[in-house]
mmCIF file of C-alpha atoms in Angstrom:
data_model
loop_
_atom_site.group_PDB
_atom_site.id
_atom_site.type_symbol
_atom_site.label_atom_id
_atom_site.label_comp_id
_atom_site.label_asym_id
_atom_site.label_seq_id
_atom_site.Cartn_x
_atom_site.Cartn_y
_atom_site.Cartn_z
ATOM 1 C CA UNK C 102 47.911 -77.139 -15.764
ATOM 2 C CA UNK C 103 46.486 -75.902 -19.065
ATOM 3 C CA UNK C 104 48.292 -79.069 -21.087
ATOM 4 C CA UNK C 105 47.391 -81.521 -19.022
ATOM 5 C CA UNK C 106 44.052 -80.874 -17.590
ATOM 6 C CA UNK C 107 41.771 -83.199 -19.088
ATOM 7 C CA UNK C 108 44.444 -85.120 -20.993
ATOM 8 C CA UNK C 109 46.108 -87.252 -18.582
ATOM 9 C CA UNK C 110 49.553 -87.664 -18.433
ATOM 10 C CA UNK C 111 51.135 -88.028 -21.470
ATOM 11 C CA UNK C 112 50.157 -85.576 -24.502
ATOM 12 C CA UNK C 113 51.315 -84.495 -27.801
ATOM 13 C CA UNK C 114 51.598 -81.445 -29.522
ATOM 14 C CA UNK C 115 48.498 -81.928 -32.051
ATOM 15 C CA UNK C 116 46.104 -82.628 -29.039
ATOM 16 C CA UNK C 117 46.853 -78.859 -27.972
ATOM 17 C CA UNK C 118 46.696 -77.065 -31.618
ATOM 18 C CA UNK C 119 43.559 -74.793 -31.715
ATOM 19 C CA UNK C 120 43.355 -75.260 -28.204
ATOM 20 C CA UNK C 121 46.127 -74.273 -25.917
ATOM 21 C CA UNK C 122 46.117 -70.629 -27.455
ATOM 22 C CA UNK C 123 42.895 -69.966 -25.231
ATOM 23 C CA UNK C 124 44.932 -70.386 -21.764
ATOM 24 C CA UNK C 125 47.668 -67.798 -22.596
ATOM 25 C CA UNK C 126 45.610 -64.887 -21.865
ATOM 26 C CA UNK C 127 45.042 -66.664 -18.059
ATOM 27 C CA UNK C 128 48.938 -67.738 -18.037
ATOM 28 C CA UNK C 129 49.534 -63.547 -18.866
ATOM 29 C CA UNK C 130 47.423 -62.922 -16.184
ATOM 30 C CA UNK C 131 48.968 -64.678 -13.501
ATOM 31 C CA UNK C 132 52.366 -63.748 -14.616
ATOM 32 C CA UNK C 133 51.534 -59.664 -14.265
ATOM 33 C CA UNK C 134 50.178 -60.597 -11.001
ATOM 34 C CA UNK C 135 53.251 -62.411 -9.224
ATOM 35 C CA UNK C 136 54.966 -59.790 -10.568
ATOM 36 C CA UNK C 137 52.782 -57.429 -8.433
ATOM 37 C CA UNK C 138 52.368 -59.441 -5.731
ATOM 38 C CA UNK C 139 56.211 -60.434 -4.967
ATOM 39 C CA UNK C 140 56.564 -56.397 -5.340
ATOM 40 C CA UNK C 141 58.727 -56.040 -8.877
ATOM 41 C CA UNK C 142 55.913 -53.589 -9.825
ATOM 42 C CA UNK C 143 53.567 -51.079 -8.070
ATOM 43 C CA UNK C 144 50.953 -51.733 -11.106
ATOM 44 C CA UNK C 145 50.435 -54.489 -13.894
ATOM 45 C CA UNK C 146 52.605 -52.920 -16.929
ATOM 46 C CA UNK C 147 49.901 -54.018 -19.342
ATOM 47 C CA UNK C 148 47.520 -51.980 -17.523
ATOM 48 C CA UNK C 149 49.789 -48.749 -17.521
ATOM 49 C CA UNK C 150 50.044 -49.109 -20.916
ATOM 50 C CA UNK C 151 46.790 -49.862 -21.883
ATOM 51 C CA UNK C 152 46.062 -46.556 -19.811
ATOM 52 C CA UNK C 153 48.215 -44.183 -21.704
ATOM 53 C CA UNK C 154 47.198 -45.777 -24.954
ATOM 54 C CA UNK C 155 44.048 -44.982 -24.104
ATOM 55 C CA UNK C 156 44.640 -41.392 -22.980
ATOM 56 C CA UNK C 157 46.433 -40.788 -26.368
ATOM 57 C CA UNK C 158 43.685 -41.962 -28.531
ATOM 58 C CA UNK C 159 41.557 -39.395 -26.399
ATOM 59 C CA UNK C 160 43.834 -36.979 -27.159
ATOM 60 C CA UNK C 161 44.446 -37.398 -31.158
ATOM 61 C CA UNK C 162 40.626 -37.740 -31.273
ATOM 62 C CA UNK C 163 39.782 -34.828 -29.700
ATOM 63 C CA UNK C 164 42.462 -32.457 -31.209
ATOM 64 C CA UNK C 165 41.378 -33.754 -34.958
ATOM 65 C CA UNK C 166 37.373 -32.912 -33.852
ATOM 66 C CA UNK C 167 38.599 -29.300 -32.636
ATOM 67 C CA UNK C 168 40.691 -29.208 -35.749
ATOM 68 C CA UNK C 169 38.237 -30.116 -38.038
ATOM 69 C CA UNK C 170 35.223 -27.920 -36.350
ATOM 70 C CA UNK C 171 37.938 -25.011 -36.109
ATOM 71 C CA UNK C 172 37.994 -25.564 -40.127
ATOM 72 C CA UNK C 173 34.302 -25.517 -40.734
ATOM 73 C CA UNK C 174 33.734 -22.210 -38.556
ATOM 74 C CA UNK C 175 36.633 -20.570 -40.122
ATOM 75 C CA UNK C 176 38.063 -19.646 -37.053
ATOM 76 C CA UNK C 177 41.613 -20.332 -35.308
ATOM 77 C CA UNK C 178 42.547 -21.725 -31.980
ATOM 78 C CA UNK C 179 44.836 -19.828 -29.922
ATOM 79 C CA UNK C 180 45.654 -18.519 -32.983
ATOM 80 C CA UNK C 181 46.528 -20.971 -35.461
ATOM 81 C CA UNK C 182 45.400 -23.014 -38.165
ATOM 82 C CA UNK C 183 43.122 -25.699 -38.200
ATOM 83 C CA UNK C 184 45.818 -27.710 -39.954
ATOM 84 C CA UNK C 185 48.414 -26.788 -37.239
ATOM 85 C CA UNK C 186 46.528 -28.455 -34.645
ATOM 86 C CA UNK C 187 45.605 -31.751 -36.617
ATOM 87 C CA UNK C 188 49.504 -31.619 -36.458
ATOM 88 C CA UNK C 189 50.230 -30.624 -32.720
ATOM 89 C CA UNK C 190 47.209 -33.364 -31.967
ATOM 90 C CA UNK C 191 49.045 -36.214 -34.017
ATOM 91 C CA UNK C 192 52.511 -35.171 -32.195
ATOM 92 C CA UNK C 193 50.872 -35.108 -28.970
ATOM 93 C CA UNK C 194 49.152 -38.495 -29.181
ATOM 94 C CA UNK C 195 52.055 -39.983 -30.560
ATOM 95 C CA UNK C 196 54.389 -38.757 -27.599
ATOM 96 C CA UNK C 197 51.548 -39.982 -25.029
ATOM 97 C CA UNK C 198 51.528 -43.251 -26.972
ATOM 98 C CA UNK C 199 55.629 -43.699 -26.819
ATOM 99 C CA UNK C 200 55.453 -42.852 -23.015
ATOM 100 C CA UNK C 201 53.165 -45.751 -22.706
ATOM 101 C CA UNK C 202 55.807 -48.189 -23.313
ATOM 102 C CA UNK C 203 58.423 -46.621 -20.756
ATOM 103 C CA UNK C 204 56.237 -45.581 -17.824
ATOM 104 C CA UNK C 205 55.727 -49.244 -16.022
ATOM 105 C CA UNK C 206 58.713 -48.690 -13.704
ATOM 106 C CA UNK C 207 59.924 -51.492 -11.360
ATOM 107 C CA UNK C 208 60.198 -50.638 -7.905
ATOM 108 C CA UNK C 209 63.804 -50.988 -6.118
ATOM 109 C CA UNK C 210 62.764 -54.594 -5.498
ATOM 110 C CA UNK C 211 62.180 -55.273 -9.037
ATOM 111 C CA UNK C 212 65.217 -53.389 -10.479
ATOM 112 C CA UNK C 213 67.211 -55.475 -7.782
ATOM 113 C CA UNK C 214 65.495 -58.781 -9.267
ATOM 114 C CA UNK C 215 66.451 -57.898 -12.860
ATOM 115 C CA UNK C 216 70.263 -56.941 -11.804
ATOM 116 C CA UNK C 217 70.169 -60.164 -10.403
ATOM 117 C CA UNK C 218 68.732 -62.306 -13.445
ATOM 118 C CA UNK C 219 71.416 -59.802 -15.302
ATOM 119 C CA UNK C 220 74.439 -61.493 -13.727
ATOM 120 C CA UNK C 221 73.099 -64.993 -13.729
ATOM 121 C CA UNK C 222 72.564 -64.497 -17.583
ATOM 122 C CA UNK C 223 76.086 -63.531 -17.857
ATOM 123 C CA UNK C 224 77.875 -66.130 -15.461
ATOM 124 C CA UNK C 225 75.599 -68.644 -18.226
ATOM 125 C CA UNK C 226 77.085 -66.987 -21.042
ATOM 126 C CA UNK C 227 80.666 -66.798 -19.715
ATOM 127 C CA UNK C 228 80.721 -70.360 -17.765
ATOM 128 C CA UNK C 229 83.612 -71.675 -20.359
ATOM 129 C CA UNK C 230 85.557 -68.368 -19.906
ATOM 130 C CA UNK C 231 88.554 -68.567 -18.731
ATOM 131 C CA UNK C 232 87.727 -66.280 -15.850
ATOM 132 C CA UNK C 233 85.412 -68.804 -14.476
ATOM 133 C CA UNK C 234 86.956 -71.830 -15.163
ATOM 134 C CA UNK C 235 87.762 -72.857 -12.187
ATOM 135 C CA UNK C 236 83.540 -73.263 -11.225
ATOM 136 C CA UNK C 237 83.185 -77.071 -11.410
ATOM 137 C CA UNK C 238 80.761 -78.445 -14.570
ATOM 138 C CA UNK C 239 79.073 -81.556 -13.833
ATOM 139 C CA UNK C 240 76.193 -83.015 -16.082
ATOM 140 C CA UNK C 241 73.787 -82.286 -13.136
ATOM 141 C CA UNK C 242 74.885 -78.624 -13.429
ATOM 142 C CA UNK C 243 74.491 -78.437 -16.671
ATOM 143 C CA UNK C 244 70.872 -80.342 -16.522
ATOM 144 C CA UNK C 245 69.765 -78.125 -13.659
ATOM 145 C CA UNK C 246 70.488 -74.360 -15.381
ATOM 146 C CA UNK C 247 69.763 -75.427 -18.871
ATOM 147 C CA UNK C 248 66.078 -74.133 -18.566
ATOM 148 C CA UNK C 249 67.458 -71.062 -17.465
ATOM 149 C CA UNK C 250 69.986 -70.297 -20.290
ATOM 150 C CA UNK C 251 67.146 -71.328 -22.835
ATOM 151 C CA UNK C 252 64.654 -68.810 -21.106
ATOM 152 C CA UNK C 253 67.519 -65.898 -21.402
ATOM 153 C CA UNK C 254 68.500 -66.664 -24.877
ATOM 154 C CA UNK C 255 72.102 -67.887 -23.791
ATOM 155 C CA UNK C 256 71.880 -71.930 -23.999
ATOM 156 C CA UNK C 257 74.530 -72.670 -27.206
ATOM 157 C CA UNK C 258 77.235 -70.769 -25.210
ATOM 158 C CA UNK C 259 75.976 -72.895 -21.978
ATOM 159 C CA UNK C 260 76.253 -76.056 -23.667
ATOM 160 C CA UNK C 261 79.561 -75.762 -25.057
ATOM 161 C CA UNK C 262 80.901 -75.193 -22.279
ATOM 162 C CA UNK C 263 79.823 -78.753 -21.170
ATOM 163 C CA UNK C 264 81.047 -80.546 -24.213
ATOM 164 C CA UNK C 265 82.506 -83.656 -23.481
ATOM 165 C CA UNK C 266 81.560 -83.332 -20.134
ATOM 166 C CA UNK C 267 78.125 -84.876 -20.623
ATOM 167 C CA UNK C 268 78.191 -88.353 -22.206
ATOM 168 C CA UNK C 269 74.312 -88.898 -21.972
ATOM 169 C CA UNK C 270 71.294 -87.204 -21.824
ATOM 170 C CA UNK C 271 68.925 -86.112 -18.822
ATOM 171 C CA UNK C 272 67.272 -88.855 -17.389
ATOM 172 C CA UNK C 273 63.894 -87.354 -18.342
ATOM 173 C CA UNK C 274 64.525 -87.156 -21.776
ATOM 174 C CA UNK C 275 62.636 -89.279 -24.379
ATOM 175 C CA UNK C 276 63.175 -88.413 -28.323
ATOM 176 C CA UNK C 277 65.484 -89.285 -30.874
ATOM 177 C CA UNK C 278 68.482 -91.710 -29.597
ATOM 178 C CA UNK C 279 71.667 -89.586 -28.308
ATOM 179 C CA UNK C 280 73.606 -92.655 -28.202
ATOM 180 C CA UNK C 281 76.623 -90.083 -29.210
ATOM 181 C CA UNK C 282 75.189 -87.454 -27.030
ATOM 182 C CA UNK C 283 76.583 -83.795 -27.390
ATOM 183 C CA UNK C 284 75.000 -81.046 -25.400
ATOM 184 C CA UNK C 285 75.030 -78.386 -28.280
ATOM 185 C CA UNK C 286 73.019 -81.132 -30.545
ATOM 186 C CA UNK C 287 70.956 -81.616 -27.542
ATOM 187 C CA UNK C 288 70.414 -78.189 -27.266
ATOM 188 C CA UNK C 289 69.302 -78.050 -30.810
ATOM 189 C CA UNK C 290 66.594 -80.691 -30.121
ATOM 190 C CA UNK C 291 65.364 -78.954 -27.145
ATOM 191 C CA UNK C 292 64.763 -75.678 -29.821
ATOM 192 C CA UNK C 293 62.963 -77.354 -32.303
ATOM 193 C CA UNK C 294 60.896 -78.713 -29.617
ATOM 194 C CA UNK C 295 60.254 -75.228 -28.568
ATOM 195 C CA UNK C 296 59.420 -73.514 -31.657
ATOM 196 C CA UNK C 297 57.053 -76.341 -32.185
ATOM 197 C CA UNK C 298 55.650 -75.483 -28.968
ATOM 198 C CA UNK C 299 55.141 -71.888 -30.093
ATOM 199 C CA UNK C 300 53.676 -72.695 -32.977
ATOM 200 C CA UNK C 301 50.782 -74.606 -30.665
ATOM 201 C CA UNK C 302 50.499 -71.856 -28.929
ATOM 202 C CA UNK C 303 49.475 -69.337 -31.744
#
């Protein structure tokens, strides 16, 4: 929605520069919130983090004032040094911090959805194993999971395994002529287009 709208139907890359980066924060959105609403997560994980991020700046903050008014009354607390605590402060926001980055737990559902994406990222990976071999490759196959094996990092090891099974590429696909069309240099295309796409984004 947020390349099109307003642009019609066809649109290139330089019509979105400066622009495009101002609908990620609503795509990010939207994204936490399926993830919450189909039930992979009891809260949005940015939001648990952002809350223990926030409790540990409360923390180092308050242990360094306490520290340093410790240090201008001359006094200890619970018996030690002013400099101990700036210490036991910085530890303390630091662990808070780390635990920030763990605590969004998926719920069963979730943990079974990422099992799940798990084992479809290795059948990708492993299609032209021999212990698979027998699964039949067609181009549509290989047209219909390619999005998938890009998306998990896995689509080199998805497209050889469809090498000289596809003579042509997807019927959607408008660039460069493939007269000699190979799915790993097809691939290739696809990840410049990508990165160019990223680049948009920023």
């Amino acid at each position: 929605h947020g390349i099109f709208v307003g642009r019609g139907d066809a649109v290139e890359l330089s019509d979105l520069k400066n622009e495009f980066y101002q609908e990620l924060p609503g795509i990010r959105d939207r994204i936490f919130e399926a993830l919450v609403g189909h039930g992979y997560y009891a809260r949005r994980p940015d939001q648990v983090r952002t809350t223990y991020w926030i409790l540990a700046a409360i923390a180092g903050v308050a242990t360094f004032l306490a520290g340093v008014l410790a240090d201008k009354a001359g006094v200890d607390i619970l018996g030690a040094p002013p400099l101990t605590i700036f210490v036991a402060g910085a530890l303390s926001a630091a662990v808070v911090f780390a635990f920030g980055w763990v605590m969004p737990a998926r719920t069963a559902a979730g943990a079974q959805a990422l099992e799940g994406v798990l084992g479809f990222e290795e059948f990708l990976a492993r299609v032209e194993s021999d212990r698979i071999a027998r699964v039949k490759k067609t181009p549509e196959m290989f047209e219909k999971f390619l999005p998938f094996a890009m998306a998990l990092g896995v689509e080199q090891k998805w497209a050889r395994a469809f090498e000289g099974i596809c003579q042509k590429p997807p019927d959607w696909y408008r660039g460069s002529s493939l007269s000699d069309f190979r799915p790993r240099l097809f691939v290739d295309q696809l990840g410049g287009m990508s990165r160019s796409g990223r680049d948009v984004a920023q």
